[in-house]
Short mmCIF file of C-alpha atoms and ligand atoms in Angstrom, two decimals:
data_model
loop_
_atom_site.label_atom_id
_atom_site.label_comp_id
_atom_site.label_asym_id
_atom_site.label_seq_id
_atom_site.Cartn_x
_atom_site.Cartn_y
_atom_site.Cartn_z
CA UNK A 154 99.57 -31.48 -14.12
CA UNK A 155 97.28 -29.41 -16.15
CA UNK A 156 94.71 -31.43 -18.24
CA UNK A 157 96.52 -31.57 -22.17
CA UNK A 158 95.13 -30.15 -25.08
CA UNK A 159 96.83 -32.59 -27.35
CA UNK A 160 99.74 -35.31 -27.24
CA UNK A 161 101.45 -36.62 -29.87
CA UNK A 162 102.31 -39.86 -28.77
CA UNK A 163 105.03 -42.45 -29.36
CA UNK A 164 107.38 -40.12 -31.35
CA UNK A 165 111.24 -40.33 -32.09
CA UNK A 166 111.69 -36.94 -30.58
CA UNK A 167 114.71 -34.79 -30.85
CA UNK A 168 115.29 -33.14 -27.42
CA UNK A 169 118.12 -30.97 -26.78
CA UNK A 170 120.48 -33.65 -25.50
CA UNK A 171 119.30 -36.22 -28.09
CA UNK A 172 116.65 -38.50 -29.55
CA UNK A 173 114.32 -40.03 -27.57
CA UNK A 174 110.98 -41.80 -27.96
CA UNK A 175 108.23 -40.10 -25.93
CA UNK A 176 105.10 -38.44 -25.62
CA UNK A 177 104.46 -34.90 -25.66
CA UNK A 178 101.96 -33.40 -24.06
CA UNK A 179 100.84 -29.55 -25.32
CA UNK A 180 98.62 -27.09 -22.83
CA UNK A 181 95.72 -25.23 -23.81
CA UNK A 182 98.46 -22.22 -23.69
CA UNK A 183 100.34 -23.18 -26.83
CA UNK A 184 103.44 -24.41 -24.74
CA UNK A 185 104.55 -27.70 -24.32
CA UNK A 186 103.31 -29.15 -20.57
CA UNK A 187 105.23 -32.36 -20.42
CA UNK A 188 106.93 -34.90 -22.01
CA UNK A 189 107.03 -38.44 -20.65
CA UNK A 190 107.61 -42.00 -21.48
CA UNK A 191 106.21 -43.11 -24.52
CA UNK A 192 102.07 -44.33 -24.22
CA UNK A 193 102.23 -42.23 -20.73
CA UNK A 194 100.18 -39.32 -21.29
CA UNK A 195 96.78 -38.47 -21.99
CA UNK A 196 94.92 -35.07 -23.85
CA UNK A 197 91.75 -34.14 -25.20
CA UNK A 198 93.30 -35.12 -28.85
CA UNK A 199 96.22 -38.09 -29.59
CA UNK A 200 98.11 -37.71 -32.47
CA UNK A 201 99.73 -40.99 -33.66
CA UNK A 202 103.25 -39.91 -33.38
CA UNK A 203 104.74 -43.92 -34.38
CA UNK A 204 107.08 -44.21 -36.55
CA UNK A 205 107.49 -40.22 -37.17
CA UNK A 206 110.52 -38.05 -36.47
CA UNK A 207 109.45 -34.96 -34.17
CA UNK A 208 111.62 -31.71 -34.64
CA UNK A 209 111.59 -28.21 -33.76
CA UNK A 210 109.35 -25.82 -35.94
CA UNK A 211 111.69 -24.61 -38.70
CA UNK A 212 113.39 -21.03 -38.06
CA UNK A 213 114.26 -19.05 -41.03
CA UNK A 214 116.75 -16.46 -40.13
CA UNK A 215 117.10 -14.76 -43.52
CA UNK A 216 113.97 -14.11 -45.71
CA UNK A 217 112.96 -11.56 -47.82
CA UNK A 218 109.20 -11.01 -48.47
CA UNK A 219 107.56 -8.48 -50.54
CA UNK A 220 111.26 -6.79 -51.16
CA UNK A 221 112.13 -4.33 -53.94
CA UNK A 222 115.54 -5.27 -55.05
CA UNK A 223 116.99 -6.17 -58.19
CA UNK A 224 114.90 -3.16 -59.73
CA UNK A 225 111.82 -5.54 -59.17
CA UNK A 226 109.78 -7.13 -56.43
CA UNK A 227 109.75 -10.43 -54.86
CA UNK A 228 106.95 -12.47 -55.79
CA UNK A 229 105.98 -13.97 -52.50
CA UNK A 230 104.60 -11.22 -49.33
CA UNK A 231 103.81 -12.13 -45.91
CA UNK A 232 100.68 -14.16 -46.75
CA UNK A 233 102.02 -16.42 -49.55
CA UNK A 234 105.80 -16.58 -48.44
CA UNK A 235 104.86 -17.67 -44.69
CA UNK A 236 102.50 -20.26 -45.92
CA UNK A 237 105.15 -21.58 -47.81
CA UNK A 238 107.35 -21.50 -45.09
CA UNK A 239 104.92 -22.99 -42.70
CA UNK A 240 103.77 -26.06 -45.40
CA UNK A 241 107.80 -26.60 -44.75
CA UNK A 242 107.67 -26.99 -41.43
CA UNK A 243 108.93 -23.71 -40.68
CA UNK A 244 107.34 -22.06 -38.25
CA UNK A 245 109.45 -18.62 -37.72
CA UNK A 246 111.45 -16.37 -39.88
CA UNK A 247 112.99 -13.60 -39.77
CA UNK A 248 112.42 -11.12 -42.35
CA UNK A 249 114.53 -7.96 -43.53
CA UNK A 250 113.16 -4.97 -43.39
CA UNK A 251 115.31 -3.23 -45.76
CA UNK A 252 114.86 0.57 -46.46
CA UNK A 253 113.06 1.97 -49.39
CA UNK A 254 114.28 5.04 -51.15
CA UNK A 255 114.10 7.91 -49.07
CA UNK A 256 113.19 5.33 -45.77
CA UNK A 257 115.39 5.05 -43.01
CA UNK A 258 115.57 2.18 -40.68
CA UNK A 259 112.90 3.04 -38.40
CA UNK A 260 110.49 3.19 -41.96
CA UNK A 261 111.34 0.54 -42.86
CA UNK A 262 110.70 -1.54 -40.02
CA UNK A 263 107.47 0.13 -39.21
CA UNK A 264 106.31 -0.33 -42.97
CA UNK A 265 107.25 -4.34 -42.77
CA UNK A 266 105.55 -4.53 -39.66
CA UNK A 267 102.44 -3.17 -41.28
CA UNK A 268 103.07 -5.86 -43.93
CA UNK A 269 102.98 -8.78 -41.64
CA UNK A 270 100.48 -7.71 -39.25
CA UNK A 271 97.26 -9.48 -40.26
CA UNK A 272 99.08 -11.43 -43.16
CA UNK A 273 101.59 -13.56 -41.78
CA UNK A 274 101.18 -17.36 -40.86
CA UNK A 275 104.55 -18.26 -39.01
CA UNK A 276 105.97 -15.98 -36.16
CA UNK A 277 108.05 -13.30 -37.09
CA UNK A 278 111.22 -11.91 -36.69
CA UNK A 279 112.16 -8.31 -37.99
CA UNK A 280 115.61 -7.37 -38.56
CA UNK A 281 116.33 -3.99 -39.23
CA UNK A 282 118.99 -2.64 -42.03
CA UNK A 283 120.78 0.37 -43.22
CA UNK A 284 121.30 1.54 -46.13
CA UNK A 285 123.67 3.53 -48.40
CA UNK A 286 121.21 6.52 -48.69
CA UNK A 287 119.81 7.17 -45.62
CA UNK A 288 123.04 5.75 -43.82
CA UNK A 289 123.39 8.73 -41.45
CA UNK A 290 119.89 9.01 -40.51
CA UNK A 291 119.55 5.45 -39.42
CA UNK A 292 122.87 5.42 -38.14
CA UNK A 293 121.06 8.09 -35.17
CA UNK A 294 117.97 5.68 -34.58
CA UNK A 295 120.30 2.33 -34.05
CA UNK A 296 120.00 2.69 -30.44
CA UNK A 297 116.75 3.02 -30.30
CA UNK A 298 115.99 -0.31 -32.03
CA UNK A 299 116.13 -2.71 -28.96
CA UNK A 300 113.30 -0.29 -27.10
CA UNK A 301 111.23 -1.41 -30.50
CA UNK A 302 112.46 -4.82 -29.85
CA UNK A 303 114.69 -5.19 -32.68
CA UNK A 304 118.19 -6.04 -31.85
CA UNK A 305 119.48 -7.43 -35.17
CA UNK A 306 120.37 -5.01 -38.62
CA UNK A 307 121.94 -6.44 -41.87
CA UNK A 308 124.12 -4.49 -44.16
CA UNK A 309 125.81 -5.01 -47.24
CA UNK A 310 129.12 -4.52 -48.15
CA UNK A 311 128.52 -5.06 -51.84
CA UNK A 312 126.00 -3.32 -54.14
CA UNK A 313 127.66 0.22 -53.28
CA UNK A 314 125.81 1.75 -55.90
CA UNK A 315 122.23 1.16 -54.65
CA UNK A 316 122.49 0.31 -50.59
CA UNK A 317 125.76 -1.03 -49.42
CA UNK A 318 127.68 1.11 -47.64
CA UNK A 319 131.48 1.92 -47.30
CA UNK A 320 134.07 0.14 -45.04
CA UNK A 321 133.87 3.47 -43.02
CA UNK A 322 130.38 3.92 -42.82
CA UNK A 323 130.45 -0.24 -41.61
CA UNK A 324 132.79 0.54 -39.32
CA UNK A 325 130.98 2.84 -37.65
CA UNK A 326 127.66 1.05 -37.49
CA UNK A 327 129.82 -1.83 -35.92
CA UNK A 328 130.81 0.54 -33.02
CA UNK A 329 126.81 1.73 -32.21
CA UNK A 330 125.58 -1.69 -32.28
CA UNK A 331 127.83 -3.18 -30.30
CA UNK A 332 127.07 -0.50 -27.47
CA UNK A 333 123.26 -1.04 -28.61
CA UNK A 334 123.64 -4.89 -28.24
CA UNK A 335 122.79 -5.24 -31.69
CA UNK A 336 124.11 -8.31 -33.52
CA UNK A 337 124.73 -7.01 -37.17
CA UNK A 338 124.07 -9.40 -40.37
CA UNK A 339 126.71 -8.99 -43.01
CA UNK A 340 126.05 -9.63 -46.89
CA UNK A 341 130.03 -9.80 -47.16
CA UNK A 342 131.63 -9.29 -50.48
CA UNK A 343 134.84 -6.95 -51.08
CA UNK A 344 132.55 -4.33 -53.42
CA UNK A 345 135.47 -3.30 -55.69
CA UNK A 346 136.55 -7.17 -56.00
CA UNK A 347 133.31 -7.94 -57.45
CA UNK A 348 133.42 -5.01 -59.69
CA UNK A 349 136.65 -6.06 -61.08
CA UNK A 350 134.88 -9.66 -61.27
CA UNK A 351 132.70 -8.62 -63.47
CA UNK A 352 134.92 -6.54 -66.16
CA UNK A 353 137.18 -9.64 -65.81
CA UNK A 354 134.11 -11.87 -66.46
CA UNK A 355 132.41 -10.18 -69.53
CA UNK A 356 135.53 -10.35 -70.93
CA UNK A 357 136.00 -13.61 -70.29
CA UNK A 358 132.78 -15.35 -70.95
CA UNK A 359 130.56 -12.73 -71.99
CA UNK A 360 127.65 -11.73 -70.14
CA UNK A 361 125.90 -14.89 -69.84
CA UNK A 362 125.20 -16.61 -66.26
CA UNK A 363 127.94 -18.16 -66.46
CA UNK A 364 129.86 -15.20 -66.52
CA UNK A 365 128.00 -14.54 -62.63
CA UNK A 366 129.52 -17.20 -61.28
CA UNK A 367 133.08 -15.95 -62.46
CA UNK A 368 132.09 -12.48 -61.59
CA UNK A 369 131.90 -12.72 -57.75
CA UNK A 370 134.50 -14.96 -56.48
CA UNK A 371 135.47 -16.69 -53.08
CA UNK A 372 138.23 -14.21 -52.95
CA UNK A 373 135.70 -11.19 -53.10
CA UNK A 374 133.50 -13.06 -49.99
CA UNK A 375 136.15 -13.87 -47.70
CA UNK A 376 138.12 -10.50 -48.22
CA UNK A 377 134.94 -9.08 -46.68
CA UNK A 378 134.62 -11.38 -43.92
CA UNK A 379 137.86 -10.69 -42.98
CA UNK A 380 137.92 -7.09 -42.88
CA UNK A 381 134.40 -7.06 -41.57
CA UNK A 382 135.82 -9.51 -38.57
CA UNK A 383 138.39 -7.06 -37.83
CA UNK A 384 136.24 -4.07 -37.44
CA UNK A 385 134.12 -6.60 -35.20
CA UNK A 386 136.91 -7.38 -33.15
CA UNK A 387 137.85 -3.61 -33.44
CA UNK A 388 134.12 -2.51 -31.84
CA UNK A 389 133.52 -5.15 -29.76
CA UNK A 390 130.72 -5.95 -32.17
CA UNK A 391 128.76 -9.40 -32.95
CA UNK A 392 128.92 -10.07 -36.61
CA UNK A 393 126.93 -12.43 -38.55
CA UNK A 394 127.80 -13.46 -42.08
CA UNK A 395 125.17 -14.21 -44.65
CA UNK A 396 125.24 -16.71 -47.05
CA UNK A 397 128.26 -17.79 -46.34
CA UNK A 398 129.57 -19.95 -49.63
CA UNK A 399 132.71 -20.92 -50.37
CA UNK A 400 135.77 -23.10 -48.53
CA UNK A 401 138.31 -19.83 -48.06
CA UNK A 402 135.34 -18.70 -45.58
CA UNK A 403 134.72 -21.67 -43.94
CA UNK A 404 138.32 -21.48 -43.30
CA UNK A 405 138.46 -18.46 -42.17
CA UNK A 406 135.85 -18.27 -39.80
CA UNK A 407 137.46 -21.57 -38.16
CA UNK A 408 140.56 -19.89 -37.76
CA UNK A 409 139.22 -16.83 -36.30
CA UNK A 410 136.73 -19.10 -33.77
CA UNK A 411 140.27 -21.12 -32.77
CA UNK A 412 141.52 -17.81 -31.70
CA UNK A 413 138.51 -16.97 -29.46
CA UNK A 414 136.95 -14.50 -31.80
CA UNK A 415 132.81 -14.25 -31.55
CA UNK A 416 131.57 -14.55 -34.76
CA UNK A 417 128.37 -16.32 -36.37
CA UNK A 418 127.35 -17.41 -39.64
CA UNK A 419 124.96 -19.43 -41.86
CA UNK A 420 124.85 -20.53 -45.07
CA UNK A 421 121.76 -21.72 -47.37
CA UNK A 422 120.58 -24.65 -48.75
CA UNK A 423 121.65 -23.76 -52.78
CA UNK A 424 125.16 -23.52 -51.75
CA UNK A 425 125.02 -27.34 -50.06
CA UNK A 426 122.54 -29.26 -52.55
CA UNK A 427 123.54 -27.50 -55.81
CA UNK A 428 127.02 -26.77 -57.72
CA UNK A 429 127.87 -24.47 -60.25
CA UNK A 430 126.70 -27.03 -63.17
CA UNK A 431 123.34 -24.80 -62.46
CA UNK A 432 124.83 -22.25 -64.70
CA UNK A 433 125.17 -24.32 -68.23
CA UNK A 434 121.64 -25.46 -67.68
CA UNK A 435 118.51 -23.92 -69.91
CA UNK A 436 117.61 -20.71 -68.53
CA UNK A 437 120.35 -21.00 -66.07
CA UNK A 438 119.64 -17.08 -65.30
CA UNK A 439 117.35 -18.39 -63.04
CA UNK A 440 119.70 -19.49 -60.43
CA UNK A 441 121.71 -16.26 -60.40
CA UNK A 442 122.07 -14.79 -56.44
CA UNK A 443 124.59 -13.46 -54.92
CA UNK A 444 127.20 -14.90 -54.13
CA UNK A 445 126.96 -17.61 -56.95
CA UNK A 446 126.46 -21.21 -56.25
CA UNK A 447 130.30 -22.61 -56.48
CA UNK A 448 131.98 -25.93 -57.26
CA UNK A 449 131.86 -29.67 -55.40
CA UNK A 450 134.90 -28.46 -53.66
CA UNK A 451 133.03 -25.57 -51.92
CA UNK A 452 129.73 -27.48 -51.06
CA UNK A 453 132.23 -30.10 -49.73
CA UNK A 454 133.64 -27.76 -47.00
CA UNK A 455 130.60 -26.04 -46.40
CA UNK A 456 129.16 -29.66 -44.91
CA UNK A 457 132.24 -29.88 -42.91
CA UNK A 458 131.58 -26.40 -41.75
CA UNK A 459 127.94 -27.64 -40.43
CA UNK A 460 129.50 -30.84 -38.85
CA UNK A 461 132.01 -29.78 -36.76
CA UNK A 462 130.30 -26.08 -35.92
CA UNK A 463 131.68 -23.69 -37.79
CA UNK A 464 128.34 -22.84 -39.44
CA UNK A 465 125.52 -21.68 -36.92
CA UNK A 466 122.44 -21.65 -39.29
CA UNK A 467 121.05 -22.62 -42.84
CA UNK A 468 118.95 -20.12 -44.15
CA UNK A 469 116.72 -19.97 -47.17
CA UNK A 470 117.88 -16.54 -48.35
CA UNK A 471 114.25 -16.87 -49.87
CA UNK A 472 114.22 -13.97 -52.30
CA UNK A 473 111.25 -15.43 -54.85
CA UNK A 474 111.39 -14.87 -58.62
CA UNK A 475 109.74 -16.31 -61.42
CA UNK A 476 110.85 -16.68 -64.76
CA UNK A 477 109.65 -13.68 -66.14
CA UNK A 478 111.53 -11.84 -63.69
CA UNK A 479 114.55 -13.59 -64.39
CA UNK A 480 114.04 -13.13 -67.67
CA UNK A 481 113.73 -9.23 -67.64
CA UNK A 482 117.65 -8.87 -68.25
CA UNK A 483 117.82 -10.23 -71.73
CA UNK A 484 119.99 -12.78 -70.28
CA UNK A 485 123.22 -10.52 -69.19
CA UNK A 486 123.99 -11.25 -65.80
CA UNK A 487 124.15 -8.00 -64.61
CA UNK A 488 120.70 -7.17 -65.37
CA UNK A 489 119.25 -10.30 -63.39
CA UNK A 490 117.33 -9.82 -60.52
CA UNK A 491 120.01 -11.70 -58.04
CA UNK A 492 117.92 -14.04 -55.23
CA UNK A 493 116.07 -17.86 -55.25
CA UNK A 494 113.09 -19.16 -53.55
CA UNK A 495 113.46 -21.82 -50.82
CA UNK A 496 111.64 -20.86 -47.82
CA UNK A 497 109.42 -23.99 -48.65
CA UNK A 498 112.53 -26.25 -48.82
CA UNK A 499 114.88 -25.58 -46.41
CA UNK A 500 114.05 -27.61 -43.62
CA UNK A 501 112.80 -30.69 -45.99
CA UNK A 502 116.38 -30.75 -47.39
CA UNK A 503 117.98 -30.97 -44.37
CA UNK A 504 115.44 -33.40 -42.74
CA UNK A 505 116.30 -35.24 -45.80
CA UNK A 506 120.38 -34.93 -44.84
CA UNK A 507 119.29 -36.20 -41.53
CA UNK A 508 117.79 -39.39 -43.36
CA UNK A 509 120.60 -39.79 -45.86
CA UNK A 510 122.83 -40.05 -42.98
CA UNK A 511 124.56 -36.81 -44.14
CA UNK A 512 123.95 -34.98 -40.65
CA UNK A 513 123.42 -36.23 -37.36
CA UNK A 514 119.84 -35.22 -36.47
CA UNK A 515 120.83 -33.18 -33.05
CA UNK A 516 122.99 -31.04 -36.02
CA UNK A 517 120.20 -30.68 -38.43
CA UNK A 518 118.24 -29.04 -35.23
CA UNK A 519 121.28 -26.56 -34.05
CA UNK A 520 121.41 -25.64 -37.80
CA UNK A 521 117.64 -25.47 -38.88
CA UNK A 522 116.22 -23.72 -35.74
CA UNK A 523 118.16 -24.10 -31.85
CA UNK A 524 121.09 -22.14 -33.27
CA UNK A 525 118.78 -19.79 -35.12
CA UNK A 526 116.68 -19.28 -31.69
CA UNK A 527 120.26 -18.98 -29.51
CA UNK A 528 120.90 -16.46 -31.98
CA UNK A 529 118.07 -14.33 -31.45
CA UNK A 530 117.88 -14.95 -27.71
CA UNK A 531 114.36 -17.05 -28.03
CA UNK A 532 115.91 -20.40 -27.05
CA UNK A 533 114.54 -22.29 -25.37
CA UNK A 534 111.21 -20.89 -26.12
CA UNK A 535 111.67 -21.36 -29.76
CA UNK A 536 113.90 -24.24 -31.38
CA UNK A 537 113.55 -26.84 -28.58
CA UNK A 538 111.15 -29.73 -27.63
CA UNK A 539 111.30 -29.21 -23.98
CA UNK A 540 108.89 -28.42 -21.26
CA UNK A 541 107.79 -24.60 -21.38
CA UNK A 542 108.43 -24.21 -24.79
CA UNK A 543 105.71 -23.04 -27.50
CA UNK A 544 105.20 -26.39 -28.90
CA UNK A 545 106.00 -25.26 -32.74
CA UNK A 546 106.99 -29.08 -33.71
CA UNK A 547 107.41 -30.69 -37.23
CA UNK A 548 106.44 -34.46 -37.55
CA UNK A 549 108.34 -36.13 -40.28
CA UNK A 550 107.51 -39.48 -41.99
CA UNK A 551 111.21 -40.97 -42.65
CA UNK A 552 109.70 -43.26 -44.92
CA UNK A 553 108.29 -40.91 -47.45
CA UNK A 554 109.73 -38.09 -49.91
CA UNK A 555 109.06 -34.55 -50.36
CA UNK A 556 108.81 -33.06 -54.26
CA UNK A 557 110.98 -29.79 -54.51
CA UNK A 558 109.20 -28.05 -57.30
CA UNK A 559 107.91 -24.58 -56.61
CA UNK A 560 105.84 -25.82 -54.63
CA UNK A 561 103.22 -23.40 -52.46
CA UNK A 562 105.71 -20.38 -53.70
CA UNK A 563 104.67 -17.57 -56.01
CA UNK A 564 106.69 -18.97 -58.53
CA UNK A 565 107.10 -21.10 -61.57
CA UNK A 566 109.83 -22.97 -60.76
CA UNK A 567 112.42 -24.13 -57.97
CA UNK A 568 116.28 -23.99 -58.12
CA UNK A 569 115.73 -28.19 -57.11
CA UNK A 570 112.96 -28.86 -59.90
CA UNK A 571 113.47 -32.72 -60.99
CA UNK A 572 114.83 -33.65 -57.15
CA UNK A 573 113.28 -35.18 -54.28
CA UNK A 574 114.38 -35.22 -50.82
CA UNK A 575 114.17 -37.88 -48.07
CA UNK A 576 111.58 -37.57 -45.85
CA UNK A 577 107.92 -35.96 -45.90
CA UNK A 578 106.65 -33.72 -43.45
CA UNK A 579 102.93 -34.92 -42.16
CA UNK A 580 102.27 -32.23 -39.19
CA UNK A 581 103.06 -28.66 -38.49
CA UNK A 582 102.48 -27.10 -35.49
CA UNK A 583 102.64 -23.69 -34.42
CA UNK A 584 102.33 -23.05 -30.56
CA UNK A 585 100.27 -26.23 -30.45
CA UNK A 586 97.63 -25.38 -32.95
CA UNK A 587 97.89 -27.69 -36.21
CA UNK A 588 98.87 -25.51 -39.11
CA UNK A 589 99.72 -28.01 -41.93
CA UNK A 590 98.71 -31.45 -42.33
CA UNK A 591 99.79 -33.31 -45.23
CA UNK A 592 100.43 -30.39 -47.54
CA UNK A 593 97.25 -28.73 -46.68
CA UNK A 594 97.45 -24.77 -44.69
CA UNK A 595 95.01 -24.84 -41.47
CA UNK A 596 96.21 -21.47 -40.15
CA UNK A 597 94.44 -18.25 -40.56
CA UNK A 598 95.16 -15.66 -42.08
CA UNK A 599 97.22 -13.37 -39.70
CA UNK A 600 97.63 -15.86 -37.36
CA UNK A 601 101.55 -15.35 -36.96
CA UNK A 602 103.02 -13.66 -34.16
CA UNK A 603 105.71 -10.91 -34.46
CA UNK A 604 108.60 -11.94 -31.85
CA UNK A 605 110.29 -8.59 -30.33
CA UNK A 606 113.72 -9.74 -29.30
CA UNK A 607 115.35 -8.90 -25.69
CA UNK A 608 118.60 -8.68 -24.64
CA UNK A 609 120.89 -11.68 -24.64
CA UNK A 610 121.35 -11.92 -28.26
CA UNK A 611 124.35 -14.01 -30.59
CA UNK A 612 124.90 -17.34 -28.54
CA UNK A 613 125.90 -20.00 -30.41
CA UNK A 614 125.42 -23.67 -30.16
CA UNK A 615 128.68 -25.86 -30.74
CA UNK A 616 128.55 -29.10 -32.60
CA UNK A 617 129.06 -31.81 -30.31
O1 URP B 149 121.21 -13.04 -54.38
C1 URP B 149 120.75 -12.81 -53.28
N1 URP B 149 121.32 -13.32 -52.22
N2 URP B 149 119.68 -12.03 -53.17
C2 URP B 149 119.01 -11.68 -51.98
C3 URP B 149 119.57 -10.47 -51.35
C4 URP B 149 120.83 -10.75 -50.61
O2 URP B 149 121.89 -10.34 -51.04
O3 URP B 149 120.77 -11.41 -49.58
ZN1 ZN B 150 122.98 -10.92 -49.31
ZN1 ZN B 151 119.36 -12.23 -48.59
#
C-alpha cells in the first residue's frame, strides 16, 4: 500500500452497508487508500477520529448562488455561499444556472461557470435550465449539454409570467432530454392553480404572509407532479421533483414508484423542521418560498417519505435573502422575493435527526449525499466512504450542538434562529485536504472543483 497522507483513526464510520468503527487512510491523491480495523493504519498525519461520527461530505443538489429572481439578487455568490456550505459539511452542490433575460441555456451555463471558476470552495455541479423566453432557443442546444458535461436542466411549471414554461413547451423538453439522457428537475406547481390561490387568498386573508401559505396549495404541487409524471412516462423521460412538500405528493410519488414508474425527488430541510406557525411570527415575510412551508400533518409524511424511500434527497433550496430584501414588498406576499438560506444547515439538521433517533444514520447518508451522487452518476466517487473514493468526509461530535443562526451566510437571519440541532461538526474534508475545522474555513479561494457529469445519470438508492 501506498504510504498515507492522513488517517483519521478510530471513527464510527458510515460505510455503504453500515456503521463501522475503523480507520481511514487518505492518499496523497485526495482519494481514500484504505480503510482497516480500527488503530491499524498509519499516515504522515492522525486525526483523532474517537468518539466522532464520520459521514460523507454533504451534497447539495439544489442551490442557487448569485441568482436574479424575485426581481432581486441572492445575497450569497460562489465565494460566500460555498463557504457556507463547506463550514456545513457540505462539500458539493449543485447550482442552477438559470437564464438571464435574453440568455439561453448555453449562456447561462457558461456565465455560472465563469462565476464559480476561481470563487468556489466545494465541488460543483451545474445544472442547466430553460426558460420561458428563450424556450425555443435552448430547446435546440439540449443535446448538446452532455458533450459540455451537463446532463441535468430544471424547469418550472409555475411563474409563467417570468420563466416557467407551458405544459406543451414541458412536454416537449421531456421528449429531447430523454433522448439526450438528461434527467430534468421540476419546480412543480399547476401555474393557473396557484393563480387562482392567490385571488382566493387576498380575498381571504389579505395580502399578508399568511395569505402565501393559502395561496399555493398541496393541490396546486401535486396536480403538477402528476401531469409532469405522465409526460415522463409519455417521453421516456427521468423527472425529478423539487421541493417536494406536502403529503398528497408523497403519496403520489409512492403510488406511481409501486407501479414501476422512474421518478426521483427531494425535499428540503424547511419543509421537515418547520410548520406553517412560521407565518404568524414577526416579520414572517421572511420565510415566504415557494411552495410554502405546510402543517404538522405534511412534515409528518414527508419523514415517512425519507424512511421508507420515497424521497431520494434533502436539499437546501438555498436561495439567500436578508431582511431588507424581504422587506422590499411592503409586506404583500406577492411582492416577496420567494427563497430561504440553508446551505449552511442542511446537513447539521439531519446529522442532528440521526442523533435524535429520527433517521437511521445509513438514511441520513442516501438522503444528504449517496442518493444525491447516484443521482448525478458520481457514486461512488462522491457520497461514499469506501476505497477509491475522494475522501470528502464530515467528522461529527455527537456530543455537541450546532447554533442555526445565519451563520457564515450573507444574511441577517436564519429561517431556524432560536434552535439548535444535535450534533457539531469538528472536520471537513474535501478530497482529503482539511477545509473546516471547528467553524473556521482552511480552503482557498477557488479551490472547488467543477464536476462534469457522464452518462449513467438518475439511479436511486432504496431505503433498506
Ligand atoms: O421559493 C423558492 N423555492 N425559491 C427558490 C427558487 C425555486 O423556486 O426553487
Ligand atoms: Zn422551485
Ligand atoms: Zn430552488
Amino acid at each position: 500500500m501506498a504510504e498515507l497522507a492522513s488517517v483519521i483513526r478510530a471513527t464510527d464510520a458510515i460505510l455503504p452497508h453500515g456503521r463501522q468503527r475503523v480507520d481511514i487512510g487518505i492518499g496523497a491523491d485526495g482519494t481514500i487508500g484504505a480503510l482497516a480495523a480500527a488503530g491499524t493504519l498509519e499516515g504522515r498525519e492522525v486525526v483523532d477520529g474517537d468518539g466522532l461520527v464520520a459521514i460523507p461530505g454533504g451534497i447539495d443538489l439544489h442551490v442557487h448562488l448569485n441568482t436574479f429572481f424575485g426581481g432581486t439578487t441572492t445575497r450569497d455568490d460562489f465565494a460566500s455561499g460555498t463557504a457556507a456550505a463547506l463550514l456545513g459539511g457540505t462539500t458539493t452542490i449543485a447550482q442552477f444556472a438559470i437564464p438571464r433575460p435574453g440568455e439561453t441555456t448555453i449562456d447561462a451555463i457558461e456565465r455560472t461557470r465563469g462565476e464559480a471558476g476561481g470563487a468556489a470552495v466545494a465541488d460543483y455541479v451545474v445544472h442547466g435550465s430553460a426558460v420561458k423566453e428563450t424556450f425555443e432557443r435552448s430547446l435546440d442546444q439540449l443535446e448538446r449539454l452532455p458533450d459540455l458535461g451537463i446532463r441535468t436542466v430544471k424547469i418550472f411549471t409555475a411563474y409563467t409570467d417570468a420563466i416557467g414554461l407551458t405544459i406543451g413547451e414541458v412536454h416537449r423538453l421531456l421528449a429531447v432530454a430523454a433522448r439526450a439522457g438528461i434527467v430534468v428537475f421540476v419546480h412543480a406547481e399547476t401555474d393557473s392553480l396557484v393563480r387562482e390561490g392567490i385571488d382566493a387568498a387576498v380575498h381571504d386573508v389579505g395580502t399578508g404572509p399568511v395569505g402565501h401559505a393559502r395561496s399555493r396549495t398541496p393541490l396546486a404541487e401535486t396536480d403538477a407532479i402528476r401531469t409532469v409524471a405522465d409526460l415522463a412516462l409519455d417521453t421516456g423521460a427521468t423527472a425529478y421533483f423539487v421541493h417536494v412538500s406536502s403529503s398528497s405528493s408523497v403519496a403520489t410519488l409512492a403510488d406511481r414508484r409501486s407501479r414501476g414508474e422512474h421518478l426521483l425527488a427531494e425535499t428540503c430541510p424547511h419543509y421537515l423542521f418547520l410548520d406553517e406557525a412560521v407565518y404568524e411570527r414577526d416579520f414572517a415575510e421572511r420565510w415566504i418560498c415557494s411552495p410554502p412551508i405546510r402543517s404538522a400533518d405534511h412534515r409528518a409524511a414527508l419523514w415517512e417519505g425519507l424512511r421508507d424511500g420515497v424521497i431520494d434527497a434533502v436539499s437546501s433550496d438555498h436561495n439567500c435573502f436578508d431582511t431588507a430584501q424581504k422587506a422590499a414588498g411592503g409586506g404583500d406576499f406577492r411582492a416577496v422575493p420567494n427563497g430561504l438560506p440553508g446551505i449552511e444547515h442542511r446537513l447539521p439538521l439531519l446529522v442532528g435527526a440521526a442523533i435524535d433517533g429520527r433517521l437511521p444514520w445509513s438514511r441520513v447518508v442516501d438522503v444528504t449525499s449517496a442518493g444525491a451522487a447516484r443521482i448525478l452518476g458520481l457514486w461512488p466517487r462522491k457520497g461514499s466512504i469506501s476505497v477509491g473514493a475522494d475522501a470528502d468526509i464530515v467528522l461529527v461530535d455527537p456530543a455537541g450542538s450546532t447554533p442555526l443562526g445565519p451563520g457564515h451566510m450573507a444574511t441577517d437571519w436564519s429561517p431556524y434562529d432560536g434552535l439548535e440541532a444535535p450534533g457539531r461538526i469538528v472536520r471537513v474534508l474535501r478530497r482529503g485536504e482539511t477545509v473546516a475545522v471547528d467553524g473556521t474555513l482552511g480552503a482557498a479561494p477557488g479551490s472547488g472543483r467543477w464536476l462534469p457529469l457522464g452518462p449513467g445519470l438518475g439511479d436511486r438508492v432504496v431505503a433498506a
